[in-house]
Amino acid sequence: ILRAARETGFMAVTGLPGDTLAPATRRRLLAIFDLPDAAKRAMCRRTFVPENANLYRGWFPLQEGFPTYKEGTDLGPDLVRPMRHDPTDPLTEATPLPREADLPGWRAAAAGYYRAMEATGAALMRALARGLGLPETAFAGAFADGISTMRFIRYPVRDPATLDPALRVGDGYMLGAAHVDSGFVTLLAQDGVAGLELEARSGEWIGVPPTEGTLVVNFGKLLERWTGGRVRATRH
């Protein structure tokens, strides 16, 4: 795992227990995108709906005129455990959630998925610690009662005829601009749809095989800094 983090910058994880990565689980969770606009607006961040209180968690709508074209929502740890809100820290604010009546059972399903990803992330951090020659619990204290974000995200199909020619890439077009993630590790569930590309250490862009039941792991900038560059953030 450390070799993947140091040399390749990403890895794929398979074999998670249960139905965490099953297509049926994904369909149930992504039903949030079928909510009416009014329900999504109620969950929007203050940036998009000024009368809403939440700054960091919550819904972000589609925005025209940007290289990255996406919509979705960010959920915090209050989904699975009580959390005290610090008014000076948006990372501790309550997550705006859909009403139970609108999506029966959705909150419980989302909480189960959050716990599974949190456990997987903790296992990866233990493995990285061993690879670095540290006690496997070296990172554990920093992640106790952590503030990880779970994101449900959708990149809708765009009409290529309306796009800036600069966004065209080969036979397709760009939906997400190249970047590295800011945190420690990103666990990205694959859904069988191609498109994700990662930059190899050689500078070559490599397409990630979209294998069902797989998590792609991107290593983040903060982990790169914490390890003095022994782990490299993944540009994707």
XYZ file of C-alpha atoms in Angstrom:
236
model
C 0.000 0.000 0.000
C 2.834 2.419 0.786
C 4.469 1.542 -2.532
C 1.225 2.395 -4.341
C 0.997 5.661 -2.433
C 4.615 6.567 -3.118
C 5.124 5.367 -6.674
C 1.726 5.313 -8.367
C -0.304 7.732 -6.286
C -3.481 5.693 -6.325
C -4.755 2.182 -5.763
C -7.931 0.138 -6.055
C -9.569 -1.718 -3.172
C -11.855 -4.713 -3.636
C -13.481 -7.258 -1.375
C -15.289 -5.009 1.087
C -17.683 -7.072 3.209
C -21.424 -7.050 2.696
C -23.241 -5.087 0.031
C -21.546 -1.727 0.635
C -20.441 -1.369 -3.000
C -23.304 -3.283 -4.609
C -25.215 -1.555 -7.442
C -28.431 -1.800 -5.423
C -26.842 0.125 -2.538
C -25.614 2.792 -4.936
C -29.046 3.166 -6.559
C -30.662 3.595 -3.155
C -28.179 6.256 -2.046
C -28.209 8.162 -5.337
C -31.995 8.425 -5.178
C -31.259 11.758 -3.484
C -30.718 13.202 -6.966
C -34.357 12.431 -7.828
C -35.668 14.803 -5.165
C -37.631 17.834 -6.404
C -35.774 21.127 -6.730
C -37.476 22.559 -3.651
C -36.112 19.754 -1.459
C -32.604 20.252 -2.860
C -32.856 24.003 -2.321
C -33.674 23.429 1.350
C -30.349 21.580 1.708
C -28.242 24.059 -0.305
C -25.218 25.815 1.116
C -25.520 29.502 1.950
C -23.339 30.311 -1.067
C -26.222 29.282 -3.313
C -29.239 30.060 -1.090
C -28.428 33.046 1.156
C -31.208 32.351 3.665
C -29.769 28.908 4.520
C -27.480 28.653 7.568
C -25.011 25.967 6.470
C -21.680 27.042 4.999
C -19.774 23.815 4.337
C -22.134 20.846 4.429
C -25.109 20.433 2.160
C -26.155 20.668 -1.455
C -24.192 22.295 -4.277
C -26.159 22.784 -7.532
C -24.977 22.747 -11.128
C -23.143 25.886 -12.219
C -22.687 26.921 -15.796
C -19.487 28.531 -17.026
C -17.024 26.423 -15.021
C -14.703 23.654 -16.290
C -16.006 21.355 -13.536
C -19.718 20.629 -13.970
C -21.245 18.733 -11.058
C -23.973 18.656 -8.451
C -24.279 16.830 -5.184
C -24.175 17.050 -1.417
C -21.622 16.791 1.393
C -22.496 14.957 4.603
C -20.664 15.033 7.919
C -20.119 12.733 10.899
C -23.294 13.888 12.656
C -24.911 11.315 10.384
C -23.508 8.557 12.624
C -22.729 10.141 16.030
C -23.588 13.191 18.138
C -21.392 16.190 17.442
C -21.007 19.519 19.199
C -21.183 22.444 16.799
C -18.445 25.034 17.156
C -19.806 28.243 15.535
C -16.270 29.157 14.459
C -15.725 25.842 12.642
C -17.964 25.048 9.633
C -16.632 21.476 9.618
C -18.669 20.816 12.759
C -21.972 22.185 11.482
C -25.031 19.968 11.159
C -25.602 18.234 7.843
C -28.771 19.255 5.975
C -30.547 15.991 5.173
C -33.586 15.040 3.113
C -36.797 14.509 5.031
C -37.417 10.907 6.008
C -40.862 11.125 4.405
C -39.285 12.081 1.070
C -36.734 9.235 1.052
C -37.771 6.552 3.567
C -34.769 4.625 4.909
C -32.250 6.847 3.118
C -30.655 8.247 6.257
C -30.044 4.785 7.687
C -28.535 3.587 4.396
C -26.289 6.654 4.193
C -25.154 6.149 7.794
C -24.231 2.542 7.065
C -22.205 3.610 4.042
C -20.444 6.335 6.052
C -19.412 3.834 8.730
C -18.093 1.403 6.111
C -15.982 4.104 4.439
C -14.719 5.381 7.790
C -13.601 1.855 8.729
C -11.921 1.376 5.349
C -10.080 4.693 5.681
C -8.878 3.735 9.158
C -7.555 0.400 7.846
C -5.656 2.229 5.090
C -4.105 4.644 7.596
C -2.968 1.709 9.766
C -1.389 0.080 6.732
C 0.380 3.301 5.721
C 1.725 3.685 9.266
C 3.199 0.168 9.156
C 4.733 0.893 5.761
C 6.345 4.042 7.153
C 7.877 2.052 10.014
C 5.539 3.587 12.604
C 3.225 1.935 15.110
C 0.048 1.114 13.219
C -1.937 3.344 15.580
C 0.256 6.396 14.839
C -2.538 8.207 13.004
C -5.424 6.895 15.109
C -5.592 9.786 17.565
C -5.953 12.333 14.775
C -8.989 10.517 13.395
C -10.816 9.690 16.640
C -14.340 11.124 16.292
C -13.200 12.442 12.925
C -14.849 14.965 10.621
C -14.644 13.101 7.320
C -16.954 14.267 4.559
C -19.058 11.853 2.524
C -19.984 13.236 -0.873
C -22.650 12.057 -3.284
C -21.825 13.554 -6.644
C -23.183 13.558 -10.194
C -21.622 14.801 -13.427
C -24.513 15.204 -15.880
C -23.995 14.718 -19.606
C -23.380 18.025 -21.398
C -24.061 18.993 -24.982
C -20.580 19.145 -26.556
C -21.837 21.610 -29.168
C -22.318 24.256 -26.456
C -18.904 23.834 -24.814
C -15.747 25.889 -24.989
C -13.402 24.062 -27.416
C -10.733 24.135 -24.687
C -12.783 21.581 -22.747
C -12.632 18.992 -25.523
C -10.369 16.027 -24.801
C -9.948 13.526 -27.631
C -13.385 12.161 -28.510
C -14.922 13.499 -25.314
C -14.877 16.560 -23.098
C -13.793 17.470 -19.591
C -16.303 17.417 -16.745
C -13.823 17.906 -13.890
C -10.670 20.019 -14.019
C -7.369 18.412 -12.979
C -6.610 18.774 -9.269
C -5.350 17.032 -6.147
C -7.597 16.485 -3.134
C -6.808 18.535 -0.048
C -7.180 15.927 2.700
C -5.758 12.511 3.567
C -7.395 9.847 1.431
C -10.372 9.925 -0.905
C -12.338 6.701 -1.365
C -14.171 6.840 -4.679
C -16.716 4.112 -5.414
C -16.641 3.036 -9.048
C -19.919 2.663 -10.926
C -18.881 1.018 -14.189
C -18.682 4.337 -16.084
C -15.337 5.275 -17.605
C -13.841 8.761 -17.522
C -11.667 9.087 -14.400
C -8.001 9.690 -15.263
C -4.965 9.873 -12.987
C -1.600 11.454 -13.695
C 1.283 8.993 -13.418
C 4.643 10.068 -12.040
C 5.840 10.179 -15.658
C 3.242 12.869 -16.408
C 1.153 10.485 -18.517
C -2.614 10.484 -17.956
C -3.951 6.982 -17.284
C -7.610 5.978 -17.510
C -8.891 4.112 -14.454
C -10.769 0.914 -15.374
C -14.341 1.454 -14.114
C -14.711 -1.825 -12.256
C -17.926 -2.418 -10.332
C -17.457 -3.171 -6.641
C -14.145 -1.292 -6.458
C -12.946 1.706 -4.482
C -10.334 3.917 -6.120
C -8.094 5.500 -3.495
C -6.627 8.946 -4.134
C -3.993 10.188 -1.712
C -4.370 13.825 -0.643
C -2.189 16.869 -0.165
C -2.396 16.898 3.617
C -1.184 13.288 3.789
C 1.681 14.244 1.471
C 2.690 17.017 3.874
C 2.312 14.852 6.988
C 4.627 12.217 5.509
C 7.241 14.678 4.243
C 6.471 13.761 0.638
C 6.887 10.001 1.069
C 3.234 9.746 0.019
C 2.434 11.746 -3.084
C -0.906 13.457 -3.638
C -2.759 12.087 -6.660
C -3.489 14.543 -9.467
C -6.666 13.466 -11.248
